[in-house]
Coordinates of C-alpha atoms and ligand atoms in Angstrom, one line a residue:
M1 CA 38.9 21.6 -65.2
L2 CA 36.6 24.3 -64.0
T3 CA 38.0 26.8 -66.3
S4 CA 37.5 24.6 -69.4
H5 CA 33.9 23.8 -68.1
Y6 CA 33.2 27.5 -68.0
Y7 CA 34.4 28.2 -71.5
V8 CA 32.5 25.2 -72.8
L9 CA 29.4 26.7 -71.4
R10 CA 30.1 30.1 -72.8
L11 CA 30.7 28.5 -76.2
A12 CA 27.4 26.7 -76.0
V13 CA 25.6 30.0 -75.3
L14 CA 27.3 31.5 -78.4
I15 CA 26.4 28.5 -80.5
I16 CA 22.7 28.7 -79.4
V17 CA 22.5 32.4 -80.1
G18 CA 24.2 31.9 -83.4
A19 CA 21.7 29.2 -84.3
I20 CA 18.8 31.6 -83.6
S21 CA 20.1 34.3 -85.9
A22 CA 21.2 31.6 -88.5
S23 CA 17.7 30.1 -88.6
A24 CA 16.4 33.4 -90.0
Q25 CA 19.1 33.8 -92.6
P26 CA 22.9 33.0 -92.6
A27 CA 23.9 36.5 -91.5
Q28 CA 27.5 37.6 -91.1
P29 CA 28.1 37.4 -87.4
Q30 CA 30.2 40.6 -87.4
A31 CA 27.6 42.6 -89.2
S32 CA 24.8 41.6 -86.8
V33 CA 26.5 43.3 -83.8
P34 CA 24.0 46.0 -82.8
E35 CA 24.7 49.4 -81.4
I36 CA 23.6 49.4 -77.8
A37 CA 22.8 52.7 -76.1
F38 CA 21.6 53.3 -72.5
I39 CA 20.0 56.3 -71.1
V40 CA 19.7 56.5 -67.3
S41 CA 17.5 59.2 -65.7
M42 CA 16.3 60.0 -62.2
P43 CA 13.4 62.4 -62.5
K44 CA 12.3 61.9 -58.8
P45 CA 15.4 61.1 -56.8
H46 CA 13.5 60.8 -53.5
T47 CA 11.6 57.8 -54.9
H48 CA 14.8 55.8 -55.3
M49 CA 13.8 54.9 -58.8
L50 CA 16.4 54.9 -61.6
D51 CA 14.9 54.9 -65.0
V52 CA 16.7 52.9 -67.7
E53 CA 16.2 53.0 -71.5
V54 CA 18.2 50.6 -73.6
R55 CA 18.1 51.0 -77.3
V56 CA 19.3 48.2 -79.7
K57 CA 19.9 49.3 -83.2
R58 CA 21.3 47.6 -86.3
K59 CA 22.4 49.1 -89.6
A60 CA 19.9 49.1 -92.5
G61 CA 20.1 45.9 -94.5
V62 CA 21.4 43.8 -91.6
E63 CA 19.2 40.8 -90.6
A64 CA 17.9 41.0 -87.0
P65 CA 16.7 38.0 -85.1
P66 CA 12.9 37.5 -84.4
A67 CA 13.4 37.6 -80.7
E68 CA 16.2 38.9 -78.4
V69 CA 16.9 38.5 -74.7
L70 CA 17.9 41.1 -72.2
V71 CA 19.7 39.8 -69.1
M72 CA 20.3 41.4 -65.8
P73 CA 23.5 40.3 -64.0
V74 CA 23.0 38.4 -60.8
W75 CA 26.3 39.4 -59.3
T76 CA 29.1 41.9 -59.7
P77 CA 32.8 41.0 -60.0
G78 CA 34.8 41.5 -56.9
S79 CA 32.0 40.6 -54.5
Y80 CA 31.5 36.8 -54.8
L81 CA 27.8 36.3 -53.9
L82 CA 24.8 36.1 -56.1
R83 CA 23.0 39.3 -55.2
E84 CA 20.1 38.9 -57.6
F85 CA 20.1 42.5 -58.9
E86 CA 17.1 41.5 -61.0
R87 CA 14.8 41.6 -58.0
H88 CA 14.8 45.4 -58.1
V89 CA 13.6 45.6 -61.7
Q90 CA 10.0 46.7 -62.4
E91 CA 7.8 48.1 -65.1
F92 CA 9.6 46.5 -68.1
V93 CA 8.3 47.7 -71.5
A94 CA 9.6 47.1 -75.0
V95 CA 8.7 49.1 -78.1
D96 CA 9.8 49.2 -81.8
A97 CA 11.2 52.3 -83.5
N98 CA 7.7 53.7 -84.0
G99 CA 6.7 53.3 -80.4
G100 CA 4.6 50.2 -81.1
A101 CA 4.4 47.8 -78.2
L102 CA 6.5 44.6 -78.5
Q103 CA 5.5 41.4 -76.7
W104 CA 7.9 40.1 -74.1
E105 CA 8.1 37.4 -71.5
K106 CA 10.4 36.5 -68.6
I107 CA 12.1 33.2 -69.3
N108 CA 13.9 32.9 -66.0
K109 CA 14.5 35.1 -62.9
N110 CA 16.8 37.6 -64.7
S111 CA 16.0 37.3 -68.5
W112 CA 13.4 39.2 -70.5
R113 CA 12.8 37.8 -74.0
V114 CA 11.4 40.4 -76.4
A115 CA 9.6 39.4 -79.6
T116 CA 11.3 42.0 -81.8
K117 CA 9.9 40.4 -85.0
G118 CA 13.2 41.1 -86.8
S119 CA 13.1 44.8 -85.9
R120 CA 16.5 46.5 -86.4
D121 CA 15.7 49.3 -84.0
W122 CA 13.9 48.7 -80.8
R123 CA 14.0 49.8 -77.2
A124 CA 13.2 48.6 -73.7
T125 CA 12.6 50.7 -70.7
Y126 CA 12.5 49.5 -67.1
R127 CA 12.9 51.0 -63.6
V128 CA 15.3 49.9 -60.9
Y129 CA 14.6 50.5 -57.2
A130 CA 17.9 51.8 -55.7
N131 CA 18.0 52.3 -52.0
E132 CA 21.0 50.4 -50.7
L133 CA 24.4 52.2 -50.3
T134 CA 27.2 49.7 -50.4
V135 CA 30.1 49.6 -52.8
R136 CA 28.3 46.8 -54.8
T137 CA 24.7 48.0 -54.9
N138 CA 22.7 51.1 -56.0
Q139 CA 21.4 54.1 -54.1
L140 CA 19.4 57.1 -55.4
N141 CA 17.9 59.6 -53.0
S142 CA 17.6 63.4 -52.7
D143 CA 21.3 63.6 -51.7
H144 CA 23.0 61.7 -54.5
A145 CA 23.0 58.7 -56.9
F146 CA 25.5 55.9 -56.9
W147 CA 25.2 52.7 -58.9
N148 CA 27.1 49.7 -60.2
N149 CA 26.3 49.2 -63.9
A150 CA 26.1 45.5 -63.3
A151 CA 23.3 46.1 -60.9
L152 CA 21.4 48.5 -63.3
L153 CA 22.0 47.8 -67.0
M154 CA 20.9 44.7 -68.8
Y155 CA 23.0 43.1 -71.5
L156 CA 21.8 41.7 -74.8
E157 CA 22.3 37.9 -74.6
G158 CA 25.1 36.8 -76.9
F159 CA 26.6 40.3 -77.1
L160 CA 28.7 40.8 -74.0
N161 CA 31.5 41.9 -76.4
S162 CA 29.4 44.7 -77.9
P163 CA 30.5 48.3 -77.3
S164 CA 27.8 50.5 -75.8
T165 CA 27.2 54.1 -74.7
L166 CA 25.7 55.4 -71.5
Q167 CA 24.0 58.7 -71.3
I168 CA 23.2 60.1 -67.8
L169 CA 20.5 62.7 -67.4
A170 CA 21.6 64.2 -64.1
P171 CA 19.3 66.6 -62.2
Q172 CA 20.8 70.1 -61.6
P173 CA 23.2 70.9 -60.1
W174 CA 24.6 67.3 -59.8
K175 CA 27.8 66.2 -61.6
V176 CA 28.8 62.8 -62.9
A177 CA 31.9 60.9 -62.0
T178 CA 32.8 57.5 -63.5
G179 CA 35.9 55.8 -64.9
L180 CA 34.3 55.4 -68.3
P181 CA 35.7 57.7 -71.1
P182 CA 33.4 60.4 -72.4
A183 CA 31.7 59.8 -75.8
P184 CA 30.8 62.3 -78.5
G185 CA 27.2 63.4 -78.3
P186 CA 25.1 64.9 -75.5
K187 CA 26.5 66.0 -72.2
N188 CA 27.4 63.1 -69.7
T189 CA 27.6 60.5 -72.4
F190 CA 30.2 57.8 -71.9
R191 CA 31.3 54.8 -73.9
A192 CA 32.4 51.3 -73.0
E193 CA 34.3 48.9 -75.4
N194 CA 32.4 45.9 -74.0
F195 CA 30.2 44.9 -71.1
D196 CA 33.0 43.8 -68.9
V197 CA 34.3 47.4 -69.0
L198 CA 30.8 48.9 -68.6
Y199 CA 30.1 46.7 -65.6
D200 CA 33.5 47.6 -64.2
S201 CA 32.7 51.3 -64.0
P202 CA 30.5 52.5 -61.1
V203 CA 28.9 55.9 -61.4
E204 CA 28.5 58.7 -58.8
V205 CA 26.0 61.5 -59.5
S206 CA 25.9 64.3 -56.9
S207 CA 27.4 67.6 -55.9
F208 CA 30.6 65.8 -54.9
K209 CA 33.9 67.5 -53.9
T210 CA 37.0 66.6 -56.0
L211 CA 40.6 66.3 -54.9
S212 CA 43.0 65.8 -57.9
F213 CA 46.7 65.0 -58.4
E214 CA 48.9 63.9 -61.2
V215 CA 51.4 61.1 -61.3
K216 CA 53.6 61.0 -64.4
G217 CA 51.1 63.2 -66.2
V218 CA 48.2 60.9 -65.4
T219 CA 45.2 62.5 -63.6
H220 CA 43.9 60.9 -60.4
R221 CA 40.8 62.3 -58.7
I222 CA 39.2 61.6 -55.4
V223 CA 35.5 62.2 -55.7
I224 CA 34.0 62.7 -52.2
D225 CA 30.3 62.5 -51.4
G226 CA 29.5 63.4 -47.8
E227 CA 31.2 65.3 -45.0
G228 CA 33.7 64.0 -42.6
N229 CA 36.7 64.9 -40.3
Y230 CA 39.4 64.4 -42.9
E231 CA 42.1 66.9 -43.8
P232 CA 41.8 67.4 -47.6
E233 CA 45.4 68.3 -48.3
R234 CA 46.7 65.4 -46.1
M235 CA 44.4 63.0 -47.9
R236 CA 45.4 64.2 -51.3
R237 CA 49.1 64.0 -50.4
D238 CA 48.9 60.5 -48.8
V239 CA 46.8 58.9 -51.5
Q240 CA 49.3 60.3 -54.1
K241 CA 52.1 58.6 -52.1
I242 CA 50.1 55.3 -52.2
V243 CA 49.6 55.6 -55.9
E244 CA 53.3 56.3 -56.5
A245 CA 54.6 53.5 -54.3
S246 CA 52.2 51.1 -56.0
I247 CA 53.3 52.1 -59.5
D248 CA 56.9 51.8 -58.5
L249 CA 56.3 48.3 -57.1
M250 CA 54.7 47.1 -60.3
G251 CA 57.6 48.4 -62.5
G252 CA 56.7 52.1 -63.2
E253 CA 54.2 51.7 -66.0
I254 CA 50.7 53.2 -65.5
P255 CA 48.2 50.9 -67.2
Y256 CA 45.2 53.4 -67.3
K257 CA 44.5 56.9 -68.8
D258 CA 43.0 58.2 -65.6
Y259 CA 41.9 56.9 -62.2
T260 CA 38.9 57.8 -60.0
F261 CA 38.4 57.1 -56.3
I262 CA 34.7 57.4 -55.5
L263 CA 34.5 57.9 -51.7
H264 CA 31.3 57.9 -49.7
L265 CA 31.4 59.3 -46.2
R266 CA 28.5 58.3 -44.0
A267 CA 27.9 57.7 -40.3
N268 CA 28.1 53.9 -40.7
T269 CA 29.5 52.5 -43.9
G270 CA 32.7 50.7 -45.0
G271 CA 34.4 48.7 -47.6
G272 CA 35.7 49.0 -51.1
L273 CA 35.3 47.5 -54.5
E274 CA 38.0 47.4 -57.1
H275 CA 37.5 48.4 -60.8
L276 CA 39.7 48.8 -63.9
N277 CA 40.5 52.5 -63.5
S278 CA 38.4 53.4 -60.5
T279 CA 37.3 52.2 -57.1
A280 CA 34.3 52.7 -54.9
L281 CA 35.1 53.2 -51.2
G282 CA 32.9 53.7 -48.1
F283 CA 34.3 55.0 -44.9
R284 CA 32.9 56.2 -41.6
R285 CA 32.9 59.9 -41.8
F286 CA 34.3 60.7 -38.4
N287 CA 36.9 57.9 -38.4
F288 CA 39.7 59.9 -39.9
K289 CA 40.7 60.8 -36.4
P290 CA 42.6 59.6 -34.4
D291 CA 45.5 58.5 -36.6
T292 CA 44.7 54.8 -36.2
G293 CA 41.4 55.5 -38.0
Y294 CA 43.1 57.5 -40.7
R295 CA 45.5 54.6 -41.2
S296 CA 42.7 52.2 -41.8
F297 CA 41.4 54.6 -44.5
L298 CA 44.8 54.5 -46.1
S299 CA 44.9 50.7 -45.9
L300 CA 41.5 50.6 -47.7
V301 CA 42.8 52.9 -50.4
A302 CA 46.0 50.9 -50.9
H303 CA 44.1 47.6 -51.0
E304 CA 41.6 48.7 -53.7
F305 CA 44.2 50.6 -55.7
Y306 CA 46.6 47.6 -55.8
H307 CA 43.7 45.5 -57.1
L308 CA 44.0 47.4 -60.5
W309 CA 46.9 45.1 -61.1
N310 CA 46.1 42.1 -58.8
V311 CA 42.7 40.8 -60.1
K312 CA 41.7 43.4 -62.6
R313 CA 44.7 42.8 -64.9
I314 CA 46.5 39.9 -63.3
K315 CA 43.4 37.7 -63.7
P316 CA 42.7 34.4 -62.0
D317 CA 41.5 31.6 -64.4
A318 CA 37.7 32.2 -64.1
L319 CA 37.7 35.9 -63.3
G320 CA 37.1 37.5 -66.7
P321 CA 35.5 37.5 -69.2
F322 CA 32.7 36.9 -66.7
D323 CA 29.6 34.9 -66.7
Y324 CA 27.1 37.3 -65.1
T325 CA 24.4 34.6 -64.6
K326 CA 26.0 32.3 -62.1
E327 CA 28.9 31.7 -59.8
N328 CA 32.4 31.9 -61.4
Y329 CA 34.6 29.5 -59.5
T330 CA 38.3 30.0 -58.8
K331 CA 40.8 28.6 -56.2
L332 CA 42.8 31.8 -56.4
L333 CA 41.1 34.4 -54.2
W334 CA 43.8 33.9 -51.6
V335 CA 46.1 35.5 -54.2
A336 CA 43.6 38.0 -55.6
E337 CA 42.4 39.2 -52.2
G338 CA 45.0 37.8 -49.7
I339 CA 48.1 38.9 -51.5
T340 CA 46.4 42.3 -52.2
S341 CA 45.9 42.5 -48.4
Y342 CA 49.6 41.8 -47.9
Y343 CA 50.6 44.5 -50.4
E344 CA 48.2 47.0 -48.8
N345 CA 50.6 47.0 -45.8
I346 CA 53.8 46.8 -47.9
I347 CA 52.6 49.8 -50.0
L348 CA 51.9 51.8 -46.8
R349 CA 55.4 50.9 -45.6
R350 CA 57.0 51.9 -48.9
A351 CA 55.0 55.1 -49.0
G352 CA 56.4 55.9 -45.6
L353 CA 52.9 56.0 -44.0
I354 CA 53.7 53.3 -41.4
T355 CA 57.0 52.2 -39.8
D356 CA 58.6 48.8 -40.1
K357 CA 57.7 48.2 -36.4
E358 CA 54.0 49.0 -37.1
F359 CA 54.1 46.7 -40.1
L360 CA 55.5 43.8 -38.0
A361 CA 53.1 44.5 -35.1
G362 CA 50.2 44.2 -37.6
A363 CA 51.6 41.0 -39.0
A364 CA 52.1 39.5 -35.6
K365 CA 48.5 40.3 -34.7
S366 CA 47.2 38.7 -37.9
F367 CA 49.2 35.5 -37.1
Q368 CA 47.6 35.5 -33.6
D369 CA 44.1 36.0 -35.0
L370 CA 44.5 33.1 -37.4
Q371 CA 45.8 30.8 -34.7
K372 CA 42.6 31.5 -32.7
I373 CA 40.4 30.2 -35.4
P374 CA 39.7 26.4 -35.3
G375 CA 38.6 26.6 -39.0
R376 CA 42.2 27.0 -40.1
R377 CA 42.6 23.2 -39.7
V378 CA 39.4 22.4 -41.5
M379 CA 39.7 24.5 -44.7
S380 CA 42.6 25.3 -47.0
A381 CA 43.3 28.7 -48.6
E382 CA 42.3 27.2 -52.0
E383 CA 39.1 25.7 -50.6
A384 CA 38.2 29.0 -48.9
S385 CA 38.6 30.7 -52.3
F386 CA 36.5 28.2 -54.2
D387 CA 33.6 28.1 -51.7
T388 CA 33.4 31.9 -51.2
W389 CA 30.0 31.9 -52.8
I390 CA 28.5 29.7 -50.1
K391 CA 30.9 30.3 -47.2
Y392 CA 32.8 33.6 -46.9
Y393 CA 29.8 35.6 -48.0
R394 CA 27.4 33.5 -46.0
Q395 CA 28.9 33.3 -42.5
D396 CA 27.2 31.9 -39.5
E397 CA 28.0 31.0 -35.9
N398 CA 29.8 27.8 -37.1
S399 CA 32.1 29.7 -39.6
V400 CA 34.9 30.2 -37.0
N401 CA 35.1 26.4 -36.6
S402 CA 34.7 25.5 -40.3
Q403 CA 36.3 28.2 -42.4
V404 CA 39.4 30.2 -42.9
D405 CA 39.4 33.8 -44.3
Y406 CA 41.2 33.9 -47.6
Y407 CA 42.0 37.6 -47.1
D408 CA 43.7 37.0 -43.7
K409 CA 45.3 33.6 -44.5
G410 CA 46.2 34.7 -48.0
S411 CA 47.9 37.9 -46.7
I412 CA 49.9 35.8 -44.3
I413 CA 50.8 33.3 -47.0
G414 CA 51.9 36.3 -49.1
L415 CA 54.2 37.5 -46.4
L416 CA 55.7 34.0 -45.8
L417 CA 56.0 33.4 -49.6
D418 CA 57.8 36.7 -50.1
L419 CA 60.3 35.8 -47.4
E420 CA 60.7 32.2 -48.9
I421 CA 61.5 33.8 -52.3
R422 CA 64.0 36.2 -50.7
K423 CA 65.6 33.3 -48.8
F424 CA 66.0 31.0 -51.8
S425 CA 67.2 33.8 -54.1
K426 CA 69.6 35.1 -51.5
G427 CA 67.8 38.4 -51.5
A428 CA 68.0 38.9 -55.2
K429 CA 64.2 38.4 -55.9
S430 CA 60.9 38.8 -54.1
L431 CA 57.2 38.4 -54.4
D432 CA 57.2 41.8 -56.2
D433 CA 59.0 40.0 -59.1
V434 CA 56.3 37.3 -59.2
M435 CA 53.6 40.0 -59.5
R436 CA 55.5 41.9 -62.2
H437 CA 56.1 38.6 -64.0
L438 CA 52.4 37.8 -63.9
Y439 CA 51.6 41.3 -65.2
N440 CA 54.0 41.0 -68.1
D441 CA 53.6 37.4 -69.0
F442 CA 49.9 37.0 -68.5
Y443 CA 48.0 40.3 -68.6
K444 CA 50.1 41.7 -71.4
K445 CA 49.7 38.4 -73.4
D446 CA 45.9 38.5 -72.7
R447 CA 45.7 35.3 -70.7
N448 CA 44.6 34.5 -67.2
Y449 CA 46.7 32.5 -64.7
T450 CA 45.8 29.2 -63.0
P451 CA 46.9 27.9 -59.6
A452 CA 49.6 25.9 -61.3
D453 CA 50.8 29.0 -63.1
F454 CA 51.1 30.9 -59.8
Q455 CA 53.2 28.2 -58.2
R456 CA 55.3 27.8 -61.3
V457 CA 56.0 31.6 -61.6
S458 CA 56.8 31.7 -57.8
E459 CA 59.3 28.8 -58.3
L460 CA 60.8 30.4 -61.4
I461 CA 61.5 33.6 -59.4
A462 CA 62.7 31.8 -56.3
G463 CA 64.9 29.5 -58.3
A464 CA 63.7 26.6 -56.2
S465 CA 60.9 24.2 -55.7
L466 CA 58.1 25.5 -53.5
A467 CA 56.1 22.2 -53.8
D468 CA 56.3 21.7 -50.0
F469 CA 55.1 25.3 -49.2
F470 CA 52.2 25.2 -51.6
G471 CA 51.3 21.6 -50.7
K472 CA 51.1 22.3 -47.0
F473 CA 49.9 25.9 -46.7
V474 CA 48.0 26.7 -49.9
R475 CA 46.3 23.4 -50.9
G476 CA 46.8 21.8 -47.5
R477 CA 45.6 22.8 -44.0
E478 CA 48.8 22.4 -42.1
E479 CA 49.9 24.9 -39.5
L480 CA 51.9 27.7 -41.0
D481 CA 55.6 27.7 -40.3
Y482 CA 56.0 31.3 -39.3
N483 CA 59.6 31.0 -38.0
G484 CA 60.7 29.0 -41.0
S485 CA 60.1 32.0 -43.2
L486 CA 60.7 34.9 -40.8
V487 CA 64.3 33.8 -40.2
A488 CA 65.1 34.9 -43.7
A489 CA 64.8 38.5 -42.5
G490 CA 66.5 37.9 -39.1
L491 CA 63.2 37.6 -37.3
R492 CA 61.3 35.2 -35.2
L493 CA 57.8 35.0 -33.7
D494 CA 57.5 35.2 -30.0
I495 CA 54.3 33.9 -28.6
T496 CA 55.4 33.5 -24.9
G497 CA 54.5 37.1 -23.9
V498 CA 57.7 37.3 -22.0
T499 CA 59.0 40.8 -22.3
G500 CA 61.3 41.0 -19.3
A501 CA 61.8 38.6 -16.4
Q502 CA 58.0 38.5 -16.0
K503 CA 56.3 35.4 -17.5
P504 CA 52.5 36.0 -18.1
A505 CA 50.3 33.8 -16.0
E506 CA 48.0 31.2 -17.5
K507 CA 44.4 32.4 -17.2
A508 CA 41.1 30.6 -16.9
Y509 CA 39.7 29.9 -20.3
L510 CA 36.1 29.2 -21.4
G511 CA 36.3 29.4 -25.2
A512 CA 33.2 31.4 -26.0
D513 CA 32.6 34.9 -27.1
L514 CA 29.8 36.8 -25.3
V515 CA 27.9 39.9 -26.2
Q516 CA 25.7 42.1 -24.2
E517 CA 22.4 42.6 -26.1
G518 CA 20.4 45.1 -24.0
D519 CA 20.0 43.5 -20.6
R520 CA 20.8 40.0 -22.0
L521 CA 24.3 38.4 -22.0
V522 CA 24.4 36.1 -25.0
V523 CA 26.9 33.5 -26.4
S524 CA 27.8 34.7 -29.9
R525 CA 30.5 32.1 -30.7
V526 CA 31.8 28.8 -29.3
Y527 CA 35.3 27.7 -30.4
A528 CA 35.6 24.1 -31.4
G529 CA 37.7 22.1 -28.9
S530 CA 37.3 24.6 -26.1
P531 CA 35.9 23.8 -22.6
A532 CA 32.6 25.6 -23.6
Y533 CA 32.4 23.5 -26.8
E534 CA 33.2 20.2 -25.2
Q535 CA 30.9 20.8 -22.2
G536 CA 27.8 21.9 -24.1
L537 CA 27.5 25.7 -24.2
N538 CA 25.7 26.7 -27.4
T539 CA 25.8 29.8 -29.5
G540 CA 22.6 31.7 -28.7
D541 CA 22.5 30.6 -25.1
Q542 CA 21.6 33.5 -22.8
I543 CA 23.7 33.5 -19.6
V544 CA 21.6 34.6 -16.7
A545 CA 23.9 33.9 -13.8
L546 CA 27.4 32.9 -12.9
D547 CA 27.8 31.0 -9.6
N548 CA 24.2 32.0 -8.8
R549 CA 24.8 35.7 -9.3
R550 CA 23.1 37.7 -12.0
V551 CA 25.5 38.7 -14.7
T552 CA 26.3 41.6 -17.1
K553 CA 29.2 41.2 -19.4
E554 CA 31.3 43.4 -17.2
F555 CA 30.5 41.4 -14.1
F556 CA 31.0 38.1 -15.9
D557 CA 34.4 39.1 -17.3
A558 CA 35.5 40.4 -13.9
R559 CA 34.5 37.2 -12.0
M560 CA 36.1 35.0 -14.7
A561 CA 39.3 36.9 -14.4
E562 CA 39.4 35.9 -10.7
K563 CA 39.2 32.2 -11.6
K564 CA 42.1 29.8 -12.3
P565 CA 42.5 27.1 -14.8
G566 CA 40.6 24.0 -13.6
D567 CA 38.1 26.0 -11.5
L568 CA 34.4 25.4 -11.9
A569 CA 32.1 28.1 -13.3
N570 CA 28.4 27.4 -12.6
L571 CA 26.4 28.9 -15.5
T572 CA 22.7 29.4 -15.4
I573 CA 21.4 29.7 -18.9
F574 CA 18.3 30.2 -21.0
R575 CA 18.4 28.0 -24.0
F576 CA 15.5 29.1 -26.2
D577 CA 12.8 29.3 -23.4
D578 CA 14.2 26.8 -21.0
L579 CA 16.2 27.6 -17.9
S580 CA 18.9 25.2 -16.9
S581 CA 22.2 25.1 -15.1
L582 CA 25.5 24.2 -16.8
P583 CA 28.6 23.6 -14.7
M584 CA 31.8 24.3 -16.7
K585 CA 35.3 23.2 -15.8
L586 CA 37.5 25.9 -17.1
G587 CA 40.7 25.4 -19.1
G588 CA 43.8 27.5 -19.2
S589 CA 45.4 29.8 -21.8
I590 CA 48.1 32.5 -22.0
E591 CA 46.6 35.5 -23.7
A592 CA 49.9 37.4 -24.4
P593 CA 50.2 39.3 -27.6
Y594 CA 52.3 37.7 -30.3
R595 CA 55.4 39.7 -31.2
I596 CA 57.8 39.5 -34.1
V597 CA 61.3 40.2 -32.8
A598 CA 64.9 40.1 -34.1
V599 CA 66.9 36.9 -33.7
E600 CA 70.0 36.9 -31.6
N601 CA 73.0 38.0 -33.7
P602 CA 71.4 38.3 -37.2
T603 CA 73.8 37.6 -40.1
A604 CA 74.7 40.1 -42.8
E605 CA 72.4 38.3 -45.2
Q606 CA 69.5 38.5 -42.8
R607 CA 70.1 42.2 -42.2
Q608 CA 70.3 42.8 -45.9
T609 CA 67.0 40.9 -46.5
Y610 CA 65.3 42.9 -43.8
Q611 CA 66.6 46.2 -45.3
S612 CA 65.4 45.4 -48.8
W613 CA 62.1 44.1 -47.5
L614 CA 61.1 46.9 -45.1
G615 CA 63.3 49.7 -46.3
V616 CA 65.2 50.3 -43.0
A617 CA 67.9 48.6 -41.0
L618 CA 67.0 45.7 -38.7
T619 CA 67.0 46.8 -35.0
K620 CA 66.1 45.2 -31.8
Ligands
ZN1 ZN1 40.0 43.2 -52.2

């Protein structure tokens, strides 16, 4: 329903635009498509101002409308929050081909209507303040420039399908890296076949370092801006392994002409954003050591790289072509993000960068983390996807009690679904086949998939109904059946913490997270249903004393560790400016790490499934 709603709106926009040009003269719609050329310059990098010129030109003899609208996107695909990029625009000017001023007015927060008076050749210039380095925003300073075209370049309303060129005037000695192909003409000119492609191609301009490798004759480059404690050769080798394992997983075909990893190394940055034939990555520059840090870098690489299939080509209903003026709703982010998160670990395993035991330890921890979150019983994976615009990207102290993370839960559903398919098909098929089928049957046929399509393809590959699985765990909010699926690979989840004869003792449990902020111990989170929640402790409360003794976090944790389930803890708190005392009767919990272990006497079929899933024999 939402999909059709979206297309109806797009159609309405096209009809309105069509009506404007038709009112002047019934022009051929094809012939009225203008040439759109952008020039981006940065004459004073230290001022953070990116200067944009957009030129709109039609051939002689073609009728041009009396007014045209330039629109700044309010969001960028892959990051599902309205970021209002238009707030950084200033000094908008429009002129005709002779430099004569054209009247313009803003008609809403992100649209500039220019009275072109039928001019076939006109230009607008504007400046964009760029001083925020994330993978989805823009930064220009004396060290470098990085931007997302969706956060910089306006489109001509009604012409998102138009090709365009982008010329970049880079200060010496900076170079330009982008996934866009070069265009004939001046140095650093690129072309995009439409605005979805233009907006899907971030740009780095700096004195970056480049590591390159080839896979099946296709060039991949890692463009690195910033210093860090990485080993270049190891990084090149391991990223290549990730690329090769991913391509193998998806059937061996490479769906791009070249691929660019843009990597920013800073003291405090992180995250990644996927694009068609590139990705932008941020990583803490000294986090490549020890190896646990390096592995988190490889996970990030595998995640963003796998997205080139899952979301960029295998597209959920509403995710492309995009509406850049408002939210684009889909129930499928648990697939687009969650299953990508599952595959990031599978790819590292297949590339030989983690062991099967490390893979299972990571899975067990993700199960345990999900089970700690009361919100898992309040929100389904589909609901989490749909509401990302107001929930996932707008978290607050109640989020733990009201939300589930579609990355984390989606990744777990991916793992369980993979094992369900292996179970039903007796090891003949897997989730890999589902992803390849979606690639061949949807992307290659130029169509997006719906939630019903995803279930139908999963069932087709499994050779069985998965109505129960999808009903309970994807659309529903029921507790996941870990063991029901793990058994396919001869595994079970052990939550007892019993490793030998020793059974872990039940410990006193409050149910609140505390942080030390300077000399204040503050409640950062209260879990629904916990003793803290039921007896009135609030997020934001400052705990001054425990049993009449002044506390630090260290002191508080140490005293609580001495208490037993059922004991009293007398808290003295500041709530806002008011001092009060709050007696808490403690509950009990066993805080043992979850483990995924082999079942007793696994069958040959279970052993075979484990082997084909994780690439090695099942051992104790
Ligand atoms: Zn992602």
